[in-house]
Amino acid sequence: MEQKKLDLNSIIGFILIFGILIWIMYQNQPSEKEIAADKAKKELVQKQQAEAQKAKAATATIVQDSTAADSTKLSALKASLGNFAYSATLPSAKENFTTIENNLLKIIVANKGGFITEVVLKNQERFQKGSKDLVSLIKNKNSELNISLLTQDNRTLASKDLYFQPTLTKAGENQILTLRLNASANEFLEYKYVLKPNNYMLDFDIHSQGLSKVLNTSKPLDLEWTMKTIRNEKSISYENRYTDIRFEYEDGKDDYTGQGKDKEENPEKVSFVAFKQHFYSSILLTKTPFEKAKLYSNDLVANEQTDTLHTKQFRANMPLAFRNGEVNYEMNWYFGPTDYATLNAYDRGLDKIIPLGWGIFGWINKFIFIPLFGFLSSFIAYGIAIIIFTIIIKIAMSPITYKSFLSQAKMKVLRPEINEIGEKFSKDPMKKQQETMKLYTKAGVNPMAGCIPALIQIPFMYASFQFFPSAFELRQKSFLWADDLSSFDQIAKLPFNIPLYGAHVSLFPILAAIAIFFYMKMTSGDQQMAAPQQEGMPDMGKIMKIMIYVSPVMMLIFFNSYGAGLSLYNFISNLITIGIMLVIKNYIIDPDKIHAQIQENKTKEPKKQGRFQQKLQQMMEEAEAQKAAQKKKK
């Protein structure tokens, strides 16, 4: 076979192909930047691989150390908490919160301690209406609930420092939050909250299971509830005046701790404890009364002129008794308005926390003022409702007012004859008294008739002083220049503070003071004319002259920081009284007719004296007899 040889064309072809390959390799070689980047990338990968190996080794060491540390920590925890250390090993043993809410309340409960850490009233705003700052009764750790747990080996544990396991479920529209402080899977202390729709009150049960093996059951558990009440109203002094602890005890009795520093009460058989603020309250109720309670209140407002966050410090300690080795209390929480209608609707005696007055004063408020004002305010503006309410009350009292003025008119007619008796028996005061009483009897005039109507009106006046400051419905309701009828109607801010008066000027108290001045100015003359000066008695004329100026000043001072609703009531009340008095004096009572009637009465057989007159006559006769006997001895 013939051997092939390379020809010239083949050699040239190989050279061209080789040249092309060299050119392609040259064009595609990396730049210096690309070479440096590739080098850095390789170094980074090598570094990451080295760190991964190092981390893997370190993790193994940490796991070993952690296991040993956890074992040591758990041993220490068991040593301090006993069987309750089990709760610290659960996933819930961390700072976490559960929220339950309805259309009225938003409530937040903490795992740690199992108690409520925040309560927001969704439809209630703080004192600056429109600010969208809602009323919060509990927030920023101002309240705690704690149970002191005495273990079998005499250790005392605080439930507020231990972690509860939460479980949130629903039953229809009700939200049920159960929190368990576990000693083991079957031994626990349980808090159960049940929130219903459209309700300010929620169920709250405390129940234990199997803790007779863990706790010392020979003594009751100590339940402690504390709170710093948060300021929610414009006037600090006004709100603080109506903030206190109220409670029900011994099957229906009620009382309160009072104002000031370090106030304490120790009632027994307590069925509810209310941390009452002016217009909002936090109340703990129990179906099984606490055997006793220790209630403590302290005033936190050192200076009413400063912007204070908290008003009172409250504390309540109640024992939780063991029954058959377990604790089982069915209770309730109320967080809501201090409103009579709302509280009364629960039929648990909660309306007692509203200071409506005792005895007849409370009856007037409950059965007259509250129903009447509630009816009027249901269809007209609150300011107008106060005016109409006042008119109705004053018209209803007008017959009593008429009796009082009629008595004054009769005494005024008899004034000349009384003066004659005074001059005739100026040296014999006892005889003067006897002759004056005979004149009253003969003329058919009762000197006490003018006092009795005034006494009848006093309960209504006092009831109004209790009703208006407690009327929740006036809160943040405006009228004329007053933006809130439940607080003072400031028209000017003073650059300084006047003791007792304040650092602002309220207009309604000024108007009420002016009305009182003119009323007393108009009536003082008649009263002085009607009331004869008695021997040894103070000069009523001078007293009345002083009161004409003192009463308006007192109104200005004490009512400047009171609610505008009460000042408006007093202003309208005095205006109406002045009007009624003018009508009675000018169009109803005729002095000439009264004089003629008295003269006619003198010709008739004297009417039988009343008990008071008989008693007074008897006392004077006995005094006269003693005086005569003393003269004979001399």
PDB file of N, CA, C and O in Angstrom, residues 231 233-244 259 276-279 301 304 311-312 464-471 474 484-489 504 558-567:
ATOM      1  N   ARG A 231     -55.792  58.628  86.503  1.00  0.00           N
ATOM      2  CA  ARG A 231     -56.622  59.816  86.319  1.00  0.00           C
ATOM      3  C   ARG A 231     -57.272  59.789  84.934  1.00  0.00           C
ATOM      4  O   ARG A 231     -56.615  59.585  83.924  1.00  0.00           O
ATOM      5  N   GLU A 233     -60.213  62.192  84.421  1.00  0.00           N
ATOM      6  CA  GLU A 233     -61.087  63.359  84.303  1.00  0.00           C
ATOM      7  C   GLU A 233     -60.284  64.658  84.291  1.00  0.00           C
ATOM      8  O   GLU A 233     -59.099  64.687  84.625  1.00  0.00           O
ATOM      9  N   LYS A 234     -60.953  65.750  83.918  1.00  0.00           N
ATOM     10  CA  LYS A 234     -60.299  67.051  83.775  1.00  0.00           C
ATOM     11  C   LYS A 234     -59.841  67.609  85.114  1.00  0.00           C
ATOM     12  O   LYS A 234     -58.726  68.108  85.242  1.00  0.00           O
ATOM     13  N   SER A 235     -60.699  67.539  86.117  1.00  0.00           N
ATOM     14  CA  SER A 235     -60.380  68.089  87.430  1.00  0.00           C
ATOM     15  C   SER A 235     -59.795  67.003  88.330  1.00  0.00           C
ATOM     16  O   SER A 235     -60.491  66.050  88.689  1.00  0.00           O
ATOM     17  N   ILE A 236     -58.532  67.148  88.684  1.00  0.00           N
ATOM     18  CA  ILE A 236     -57.892  66.158  89.553  1.00  0.00           C
ATOM     19  C   ILE A 236     -58.550  66.147  90.931  1.00  0.00           C
ATOM     20  O   ILE A 236     -58.862  65.090  91.482  1.00  0.00           O
ATOM     21  N   SER A 237     -58.779  67.333  91.498  1.00  0.00           N
ATOM     22  CA  SER A 237     -59.348  67.413  92.847  1.00  0.00           C
ATOM     23  C   SER A 237     -60.752  66.843  92.890  1.00  0.00           C
ATOM     24  O   SER A 237     -61.116  66.136  93.831  1.00  0.00           O
ATOM     25  N   TYR A 238     -61.549  67.127  91.860  1.00  0.00           N
ATOM     26  CA  TYR A 238     -62.933  66.652  91.820  1.00  0.00           C
ATOM     27  C   TYR A 238     -62.980  65.134  91.673  1.00  0.00           C
ATOM     28  O   TYR A 238     -63.724  64.445  92.358  1.00  0.00           O
ATOM     29  N   GLU A 239     -62.140  64.603  90.782  1.00  0.00           N
ATOM     30  CA  GLU A 239     -62.089  63.150  90.577  1.00  0.00           C
ATOM     31  C   GLU A 239     -61.573  62.451  91.825  1.00  0.00           C
ATOM     32  O   GLU A 239     -62.114  61.427  92.252  1.00  0.00           O
ATOM     33  N   ASN A 240     -60.536  63.009  92.439  1.00  0.00           N
ATOM     34  CA  ASN A 240     -59.940  62.381  93.609  1.00  0.00           C
ATOM     35  C   ASN A 240     -60.896  62.370  94.795  1.00  0.00           C
ATOM     36  O   ASN A 240     -60.878  61.458  95.624  1.00  0.00           O
ATOM     37  N   ARG A 241     -61.758  63.400  94.889  1.00  0.00           N
ATOM     38  CA  ARG A 241     -62.727  63.489  95.980  1.00  0.00           C
ATOM     39  C   ARG A 241     -63.711  62.328  95.953  1.00  0.00           C
ATOM     40  O   ARG A 241     -64.218  61.902  96.989  1.00  0.00           O
ATOM     41  N   TYR A 242     -63.995  61.796  94.767  1.00  0.00           N
ATOM     42  CA  TYR A 242     -64.967  60.711  94.628  1.00  0.00           C
ATOM     43  C   TYR A 242     -64.299  59.379  94.286  1.00  0.00           C
ATOM     44  O   TYR A 242     -64.939  58.471  93.756  1.00  0.00           O
ATOM     45  N   THR A 243     -63.002  59.261  94.596  1.00  0.00           N
ATOM     46  CA  THR A 243     -62.265  58.013  94.371  1.00  0.00           C
ATOM     47  C   THR A 243     -61.945  57.375  95.719  1.00  0.00           C
ATOM     48  O   THR A 243     -61.272  57.982  96.556  1.00  0.00           O
ATOM     49  N   ASP A 244     -62.449  56.159  95.949  1.00  0.00           N
ATOM     50  CA  ASP A 244     -62.194  55.465  97.205  1.00  0.00           C
ATOM     51  C   ASP A 244     -62.533  53.982  97.050  1.00  0.00           C
ATOM     52  O   ASP A 244     -62.966  53.538  95.992  1.00  0.00           O
ATOM     53  N   GLN A 259     -61.309  59.213 102.570  1.00  0.00           N
ATOM     54  CA  GLN A 259     -60.272  59.940 101.855  1.00  0.00           C
ATOM     55  C   GLN A 259     -59.043  60.140 102.740  1.00  0.00           C
ATOM     56  O   GLN A 259     -59.089  59.965 103.954  1.00  0.00           O
ATOM     57  N   LYS A 276     -63.252  52.137  93.413  1.00  0.00           N
ATOM     58  CA  LYS A 276     -64.130  53.085  92.732  1.00  0.00           C
ATOM     59  C   LYS A 276     -63.396  54.373  92.403  1.00  0.00           C
ATOM     60  O   LYS A 276     -62.779  54.993  93.254  1.00  0.00           O
ATOM     61  N   GLN A 277     -63.481  54.756  91.131  1.00  0.00           N
ATOM     62  CA  GLN A 277     -63.033  56.069  90.719  1.00  0.00           C
ATOM     63  C   GLN A 277     -64.277  56.935  90.520  1.00  0.00           C
ATOM     64  O   GLN A 277     -65.395  56.488  90.766  1.00  0.00           O
ATOM     65  N   HIS A 278     -64.089  58.178  90.130  1.00  0.00           N
ATOM     66  CA  HIS A 278     -65.248  59.075  90.042  1.00  0.00           C
ATOM     67  C   HIS A 278     -66.310  58.499  89.104  1.00  0.00           C
ATOM     68  O   HIS A 278     -67.454  58.295  89.499  1.00  0.00           O
ATOM     69  N   PHE A 279     -65.930  58.204  87.880  1.00  0.00           N
ATOM     70  CA  PHE A 279     -66.909  57.739  86.900  1.00  0.00           C
ATOM     71  C   PHE A 279     -66.638  56.325  86.387  1.00  0.00           C
ATOM     72  O   PHE A 279     -67.367  55.846  85.512  1.00  0.00           O
ATOM     73  N   VAL A 301     -52.187  62.164  95.468  1.00  0.00           N
ATOM     74  CA  VAL A 301     -52.171  63.526  94.917  1.00  0.00           C
ATOM     75  C   VAL A 301     -51.588  64.475  95.962  1.00  0.00           C
ATOM     76  O   VAL A 301     -52.272  64.922  96.877  1.00  0.00           O
ATOM     77  N   GLU A 304     -52.626  69.258  93.851  1.00  0.00           N
ATOM     78  CA  GLU A 304     -53.706  69.179  92.873  1.00  0.00           C
ATOM     79  C   GLU A 304     -53.465  70.065  91.657  1.00  0.00           C
ATOM     80  O   GLU A 304     -54.176  69.944  90.656  1.00  0.00           O
ATOM     81  N   THR A 311     -54.211  58.807  91.096  1.00  0.00           N
ATOM     82  CA  THR A 311     -54.899  59.524  92.176  1.00  0.00           C
ATOM     83  C   THR A 311     -54.822  58.794  93.522  1.00  0.00           C
ATOM     84  O   THR A 311     -54.575  59.412  94.542  1.00  0.00           O
ATOM     85  N   LYS A 312     -55.066  57.495  93.545  1.00  0.00           N
ATOM     86  CA  LYS A 312     -55.067  56.732  94.793  1.00  0.00           C
ATOM     87  C   LYS A 312     -54.279  55.419  94.624  1.00  0.00           C
ATOM     88  O   LYS A 312     -54.185  54.863  93.519  1.00  0.00           O
ATOM     89  N   SER A 464     -79.538  66.907  95.958  1.00  0.00           N
ATOM     90  CA  SER A 464     -78.988  67.437  94.703  1.00  0.00           C
ATOM     91  C   SER A 464     -77.464  67.498  94.756  1.00  0.00           C
ATOM     92  O   SER A 464     -76.792  67.277  93.742  1.00  0.00           O
ATOM     93  N   PHE A 465     -76.897  67.766  95.945  1.00  0.00           N
ATOM     94  CA  PHE A 465     -75.449  67.809  96.098  1.00  0.00           C
ATOM     95  C   PHE A 465     -74.833  66.419  95.945  1.00  0.00           C
ATOM     96  O   PHE A 465     -73.637  66.295  95.669  1.00  0.00           O
ATOM     97  N   GLN A 466     -75.617  65.379  96.135  1.00  0.00           N
ATOM     98  CA  GLN A 466     -75.142  64.015  95.936  1.00  0.00           C
ATOM     99  C   GLN A 466     -75.429  63.527  94.520  1.00  0.00           C
ATOM    100  O   GLN A 466     -74.648  62.764  93.945  1.00  0.00           O
ATOM    101  N   PHE A 467     -76.545  63.961  93.964  1.00  0.00           N
ATOM    102  CA  PHE A 467     -76.996  63.446  92.669  1.00  0.00           C
ATOM    103  C   PHE A 467     -76.113  63.927  91.524  1.00  0.00           C
ATOM    104  O   PHE A 467     -75.613  63.107  90.729  1.00  0.00           O
ATOM    105  N   PHE A 468     -75.914  65.223  91.381  1.00  0.00           N
ATOM    106  CA  PHE A 468     -75.226  65.753  90.205  1.00  0.00           C
ATOM    107  C   PHE A 468     -73.764  65.325  90.107  1.00  0.00           C
ATOM    108  O   PHE A 468     -73.310  64.966  89.013  1.00  0.00           O
ATOM    109  N   PRO A 469     -72.981  65.308  91.192  1.00  0.00           N
ATOM    110  CA  PRO A 469     -71.608  64.813  91.057  1.00  0.00           C
ATOM    111  C   PRO A 469     -71.527  63.336  90.684  1.00  0.00           C
ATOM    112  O   PRO A 469     -70.503  62.879  90.171  1.00  0.00           O
ATOM    113  N   SER A 470     -72.602  62.576  90.942  1.00  0.00           N
ATOM    114  CA  SER A 470     -72.590  61.132  90.652  1.00  0.00           C
ATOM    115  C   SER A 470     -73.250  60.782  89.322  1.00  0.00           C
ATOM    116  O   SER A 470     -73.268  59.610  88.947  1.00  0.00           O
ATOM    117  N   ALA A 471     -73.780  61.768  88.620  1.00  0.00           N
ATOM    118  CA  ALA A 471     -74.525  61.511  87.386  1.00  0.00           C
ATOM    119  C   ALA A 471     -73.555  61.245  86.237  1.00  0.00           C
ATOM    120  O   ALA A 471     -73.022  62.178  85.619  1.00  0.00           O
ATOM    121  N   LEU A 474     -73.853  62.900  82.664  1.00  0.00           N
ATOM    122  CA  LEU A 474     -73.415  64.269  82.386  1.00  0.00           C
ATOM    123  C   LEU A 474     -71.978  64.323  81.870  1.00  0.00           C
ATOM    124  O   LEU A 474     -71.551  65.374  81.371  1.00  0.00           O
ATOM    125  N   ASP A 484     -68.087  70.250  79.452  1.00  0.00           N
ATOM    126  CA  ASP A 484     -68.310  69.006  80.193  1.00  0.00           C
ATOM    127  C   ASP A 484     -69.103  69.339  81.453  1.00  0.00           C
ATOM    128  O   ASP A 484     -68.573  69.948  82.386  1.00  0.00           O
ATOM    129  N   LEU A 485     -70.378  68.961  81.484  1.00  0.00           N
ATOM    130  CA  LEU A 485     -71.237  69.290  82.622  1.00  0.00           C
ATOM    131  C   LEU A 485     -70.851  68.544  83.891  1.00  0.00           C
ATOM    132  O   LEU A 485     -71.307  68.891  84.977  1.00  0.00           O
ATOM    133  N   SER A 486     -70.016  67.519  83.770  1.00  0.00           N
ATOM    134  CA  SER A 486     -69.586  66.778  84.954  1.00  0.00           C
ATOM    135  C   SER A 486     -68.341  67.379  85.591  1.00  0.00           C
ATOM    136  O   SER A 486     -67.891  66.921  86.635  1.00  0.00           O
ATOM    137  N   SER A 487     -67.771  68.408  84.947  1.00  0.00           N
ATOM    138  CA  SER A 487     -66.579  69.053  85.475  1.00  0.00           C
ATOM    139  C   SER A 487     -66.767  70.567  85.435  1.00  0.00           C
ATOM    140  O   SER A 487     -67.808  71.062  85.013  1.00  0.00           O
ATOM    141  N   PHE A 488     -65.769  71.315  85.886  1.00  0.00           N
ATOM    142  CA  PHE A 488     -65.911  72.761  85.978  1.00  0.00           C
ATOM    143  C   PHE A 488     -65.961  73.416  84.590  1.00  0.00           C
ATOM    144  O   PHE A 488     -65.365  72.934  83.628  1.00  0.00           O
ATOM    145  N   ASP A 489     -66.695  74.532  84.504  1.00  0.00           N
ATOM    146  CA  ASP A 489     -66.902  75.240  83.233  1.00  0.00           C
ATOM    147  C   ASP A 489     -65.938  76.416  83.144  1.00  0.00           C
ATOM    148  O   ASP A 489     -66.309  77.568  83.286  1.00  0.00           O
ATOM    149  N   HIS A 504     -58.323  78.738  87.972  1.00  0.00           N
ATOM    150  CA  HIS A 504     -59.209  79.002  86.838  1.00  0.00           C
ATOM    151  C   HIS A 504     -60.472  79.697  87.340  1.00  0.00           C
ATOM    152  O   HIS A 504     -60.724  79.744  88.549  1.00  0.00           O
ATOM    153  N   PHE A 558     -66.180  77.247  96.896  1.00  0.00           N
ATOM    154  CA  PHE A 558     -66.322  75.795  96.951  1.00  0.00           C
ATOM    155  C   PHE A 558     -66.860  75.191  95.658  1.00  0.00           C
ATOM    156  O   PHE A 558     -66.663  73.999  95.405  1.00  0.00           O
ATOM    157  N   PHE A 559     -67.524  75.973  94.831  1.00  0.00           N
ATOM    158  CA  PHE A 559     -68.114  75.414  93.623  1.00  0.00           C
ATOM    159  C   PHE A 559     -67.293  75.698  92.372  1.00  0.00           C
ATOM    160  O   PHE A 559     -67.666  75.270  91.288  1.00  0.00           O
ATOM    161  N   ASN A 560     -66.183  76.404  92.511  1.00  0.00           N
ATOM    162  CA  ASN A 560     -65.377  76.733  91.340  1.00  0.00           C
ATOM    163  C   ASN A 560     -64.819  75.490  90.655  1.00  0.00           C
ATOM    164  O   ASN A 560     -64.639  75.471  89.435  1.00  0.00           O
ATOM    165  N   SER A 561     -64.517  74.444  91.422  1.00  0.00           N
ATOM    166  CA  SER A 561     -63.973  73.208  90.857  1.00  0.00           C
ATOM    167  C   SER A 561     -65.007  72.088  90.794  1.00  0.00           C
ATOM    168  O   SER A 561     -64.675  70.969  90.406  1.00  0.00           O
ATOM    169  N   TYR A 562     -66.264  72.380  91.174  1.00  0.00           N
ATOM    170  CA  TYR A 562     -67.323  71.378  91.091  1.00  0.00           C
ATOM    171  C   TYR A 562     -67.860  71.287  89.661  1.00  0.00           C
ATOM    172  O   TYR A 562     -67.577  72.131  88.809  1.00  0.00           O
ATOM    173  N   GLY A 563     -68.650  70.253  89.425  1.00  0.00           N
ATOM    174  CA  GLY A 563     -69.227  70.054  88.115  1.00  0.00           C
ATOM    175  C   GLY A 563     -70.172  71.179  87.724  1.00  0.00           C
ATOM    176  O   GLY A 563     -70.919  71.709  88.549  1.00  0.00           O
ATOM    177  N   ALA A 564     -70.139  71.545  86.449  1.00  0.00           N
ATOM    178  CA  ALA A 564     -70.981  72.633  85.957  1.00  0.00           C
ATOM    179  C   ALA A 564     -72.460  72.298  86.090  1.00  0.00           C
ATOM    180  O   ALA A 564     -73.290  73.199  86.249  1.00  0.00           O
ATOM    181  N   GLY A 565     -72.811  71.017  86.043  1.00  0.00           N
ATOM    182  CA  GLY A 565     -74.213  70.617  86.160  1.00  0.00           C
ATOM    183  C   GLY A 565     -74.809  71.024  87.494  1.00  0.00           C
ATOM    184  O   GLY A 565     -75.941  71.515  87.559  1.00  0.00           O
ATOM    185  N   LEU A 566     -74.049  70.840  88.583  1.00  0.00           N
ATOM    186  CA  LEU A 566     -74.534  71.219  89.913  1.00  0.00           C
ATOM    187  C   LEU A 566     -74.652  72.735  90.041  1.00  0.00           C
ATOM    188  O   LEU A 566     -75.624  73.248  90.604  1.00  0.00           O
ATOM    189  N   SER A 567     -73.670  73.469  89.517  1.00  0.00           N
ATOM    190  CA  SER A 567     -73.723  74.933  89.577  1.00  0.00           C
ATOM    191  C   SER A 567     -74.878  75.472  88.741  1.00  0.00           C
ATOM    192  O   SER A 567     -75.546  76.436  89.138  1.00  0.00           O
TER     193      SER A 567
END
